CSV table of N, CA and C in Angstrom, one decimal:
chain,number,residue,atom,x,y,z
N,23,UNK,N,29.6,127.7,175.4
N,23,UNK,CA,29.5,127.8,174.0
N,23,UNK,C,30.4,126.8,173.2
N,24,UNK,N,31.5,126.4,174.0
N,24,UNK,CA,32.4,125.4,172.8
N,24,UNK,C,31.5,124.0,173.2
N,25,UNK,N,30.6,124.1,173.5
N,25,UNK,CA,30.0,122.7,173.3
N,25,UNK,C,28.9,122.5,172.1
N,26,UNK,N,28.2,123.9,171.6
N,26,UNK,CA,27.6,124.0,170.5
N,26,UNK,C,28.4,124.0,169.9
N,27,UNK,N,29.8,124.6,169.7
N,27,UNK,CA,30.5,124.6,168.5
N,27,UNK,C,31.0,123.7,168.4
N,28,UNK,N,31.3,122.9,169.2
N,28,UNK,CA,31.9,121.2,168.6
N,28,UNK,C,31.0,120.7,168.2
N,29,UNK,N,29.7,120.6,168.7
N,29,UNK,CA,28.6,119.8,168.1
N,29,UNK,C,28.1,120.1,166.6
N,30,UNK,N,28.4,121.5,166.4
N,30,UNK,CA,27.7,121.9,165.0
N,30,UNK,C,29.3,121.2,164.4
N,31,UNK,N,30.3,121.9,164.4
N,31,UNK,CA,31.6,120.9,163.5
N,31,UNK,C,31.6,120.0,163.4
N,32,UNK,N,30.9,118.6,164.4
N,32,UNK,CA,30.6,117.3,163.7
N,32,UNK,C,29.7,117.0,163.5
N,33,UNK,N,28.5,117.9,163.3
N,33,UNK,CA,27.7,117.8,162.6
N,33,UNK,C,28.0,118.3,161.1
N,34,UNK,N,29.0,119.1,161.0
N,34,UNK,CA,29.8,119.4,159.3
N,34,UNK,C,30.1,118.1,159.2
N,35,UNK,N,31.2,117.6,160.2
N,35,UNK,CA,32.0,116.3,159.9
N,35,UNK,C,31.4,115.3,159.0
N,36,UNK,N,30.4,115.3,159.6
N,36,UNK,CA,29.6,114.2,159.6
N,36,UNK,C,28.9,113.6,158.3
N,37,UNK,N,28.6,114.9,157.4
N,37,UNK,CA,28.1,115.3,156.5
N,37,UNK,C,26.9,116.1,156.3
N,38,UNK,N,26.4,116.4,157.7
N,38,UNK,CA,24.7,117.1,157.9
N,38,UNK,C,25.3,118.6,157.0
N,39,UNK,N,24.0,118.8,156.6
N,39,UNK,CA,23.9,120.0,155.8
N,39,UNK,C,22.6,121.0,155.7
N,40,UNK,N,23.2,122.2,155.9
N,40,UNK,CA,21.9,123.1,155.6
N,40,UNK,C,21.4,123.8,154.6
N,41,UNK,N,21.3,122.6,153.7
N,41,UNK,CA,21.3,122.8,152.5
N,41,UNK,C,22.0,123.0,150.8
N,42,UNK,N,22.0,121.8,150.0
N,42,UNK,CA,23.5,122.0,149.2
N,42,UNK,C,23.7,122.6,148.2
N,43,UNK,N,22.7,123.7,148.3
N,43,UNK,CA,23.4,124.8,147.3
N,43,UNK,C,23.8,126.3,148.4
N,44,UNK,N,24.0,125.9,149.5
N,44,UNK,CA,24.5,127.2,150.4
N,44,UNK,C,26.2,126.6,150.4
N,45,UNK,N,27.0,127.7,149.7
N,45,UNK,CA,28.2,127.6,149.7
N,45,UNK,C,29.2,127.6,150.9
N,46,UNK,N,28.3,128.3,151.8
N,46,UNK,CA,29.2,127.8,153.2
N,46,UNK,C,29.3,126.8,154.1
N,47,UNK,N,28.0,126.5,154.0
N,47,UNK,CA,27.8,124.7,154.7
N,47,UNK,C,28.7,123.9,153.3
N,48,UNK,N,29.0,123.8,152.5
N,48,UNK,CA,29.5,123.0,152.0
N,48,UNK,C,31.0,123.4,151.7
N,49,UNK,N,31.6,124.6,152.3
N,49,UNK,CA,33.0,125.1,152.3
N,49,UNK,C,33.5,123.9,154.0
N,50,UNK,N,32.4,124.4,155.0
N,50,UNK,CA,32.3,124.0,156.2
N,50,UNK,C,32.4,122.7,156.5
N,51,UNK,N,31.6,122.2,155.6
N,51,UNK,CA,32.1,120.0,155.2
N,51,UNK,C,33.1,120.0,155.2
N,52,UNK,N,33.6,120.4,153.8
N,52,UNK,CA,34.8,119.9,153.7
N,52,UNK,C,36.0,120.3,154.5
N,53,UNK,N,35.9,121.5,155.2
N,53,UNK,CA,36.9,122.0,156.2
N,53,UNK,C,36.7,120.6,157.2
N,54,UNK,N,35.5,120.6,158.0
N,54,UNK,CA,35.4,119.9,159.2
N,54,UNK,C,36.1,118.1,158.7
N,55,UNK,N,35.3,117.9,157.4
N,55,UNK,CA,35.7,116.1,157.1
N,55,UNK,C,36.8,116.0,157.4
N,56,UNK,N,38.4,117.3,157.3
N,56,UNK,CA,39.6,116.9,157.9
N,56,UNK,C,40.0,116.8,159.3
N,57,UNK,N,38.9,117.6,160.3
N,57,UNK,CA,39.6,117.3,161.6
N,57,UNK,C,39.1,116.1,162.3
N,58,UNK,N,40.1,116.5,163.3
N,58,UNK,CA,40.2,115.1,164.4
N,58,UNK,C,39.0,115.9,165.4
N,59,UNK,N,38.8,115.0,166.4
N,59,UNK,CA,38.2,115.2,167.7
N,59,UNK,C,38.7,116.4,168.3
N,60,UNK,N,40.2,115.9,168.6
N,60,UNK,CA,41.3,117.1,169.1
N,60,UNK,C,41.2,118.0,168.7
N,61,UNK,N,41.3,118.1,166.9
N,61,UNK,CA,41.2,119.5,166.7
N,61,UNK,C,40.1,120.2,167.1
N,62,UNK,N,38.7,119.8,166.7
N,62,UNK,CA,37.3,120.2,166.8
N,62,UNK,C,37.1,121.1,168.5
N,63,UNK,N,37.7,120.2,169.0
N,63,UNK,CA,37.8,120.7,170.9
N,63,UNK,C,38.5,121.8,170.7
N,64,UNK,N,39.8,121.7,170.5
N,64,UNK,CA,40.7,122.8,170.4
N,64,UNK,C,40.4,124.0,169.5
N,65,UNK,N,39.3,124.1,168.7
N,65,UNK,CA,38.9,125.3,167.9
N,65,UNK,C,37.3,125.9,168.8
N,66,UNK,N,36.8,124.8,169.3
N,66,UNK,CA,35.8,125.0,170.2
N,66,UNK,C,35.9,125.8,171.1
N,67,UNK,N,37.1,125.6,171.6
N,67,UNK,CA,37.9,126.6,173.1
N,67,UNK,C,38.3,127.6,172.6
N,68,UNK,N,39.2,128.0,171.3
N,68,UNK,CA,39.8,128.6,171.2
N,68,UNK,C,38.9,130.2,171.0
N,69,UNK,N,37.4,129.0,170.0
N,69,UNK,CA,35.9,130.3,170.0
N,69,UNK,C,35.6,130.7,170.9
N,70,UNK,N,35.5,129.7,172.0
N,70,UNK,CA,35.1,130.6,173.4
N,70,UNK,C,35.4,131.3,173.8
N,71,UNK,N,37.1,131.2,174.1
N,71,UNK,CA,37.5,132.6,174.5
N,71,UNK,C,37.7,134.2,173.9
N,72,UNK,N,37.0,134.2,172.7
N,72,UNK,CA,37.3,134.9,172.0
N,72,UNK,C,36.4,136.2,172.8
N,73,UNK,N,36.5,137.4,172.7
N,73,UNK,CA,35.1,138.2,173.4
N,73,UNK,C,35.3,139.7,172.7
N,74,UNK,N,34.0,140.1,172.5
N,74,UNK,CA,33.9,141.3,172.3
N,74,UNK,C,34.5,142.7,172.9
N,75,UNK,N,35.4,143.3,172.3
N,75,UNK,CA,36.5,144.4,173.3
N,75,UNK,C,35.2,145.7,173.5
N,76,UNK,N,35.0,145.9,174.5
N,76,UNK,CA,33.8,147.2,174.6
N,76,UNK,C,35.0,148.4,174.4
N,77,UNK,N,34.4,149.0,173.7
N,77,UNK,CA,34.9,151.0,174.1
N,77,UNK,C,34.4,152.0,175.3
């Protein structure tokens, strides 16, 4: 999964958009235009490991 999620972040980076009146793709530009590669990996992993706690 952190390989879709770095791809979709530079695809924010980048300027792709899904559409520019949806307020979150265009919160999500401007978040991603500031990271590095580094970061984008390091938030990638960090989603990965994240997991659902069962009861």
């Amino acid at each position: 999964h952190s390989v879709y999620t770095a791809s979709i972040l530079k695809k924010f980076r980048s300027g792709e958009n899904w559409g520019e009146k949806d307020f979150s793709s265009q919160v999500m530009n401007g978040v991603a235009a500031r990271m590095t590669d580094d970061e984008i990996a390091a938030v990638a992993s960090y989603i990965e490991g994240l997991y659902l706690l069962e009861e």
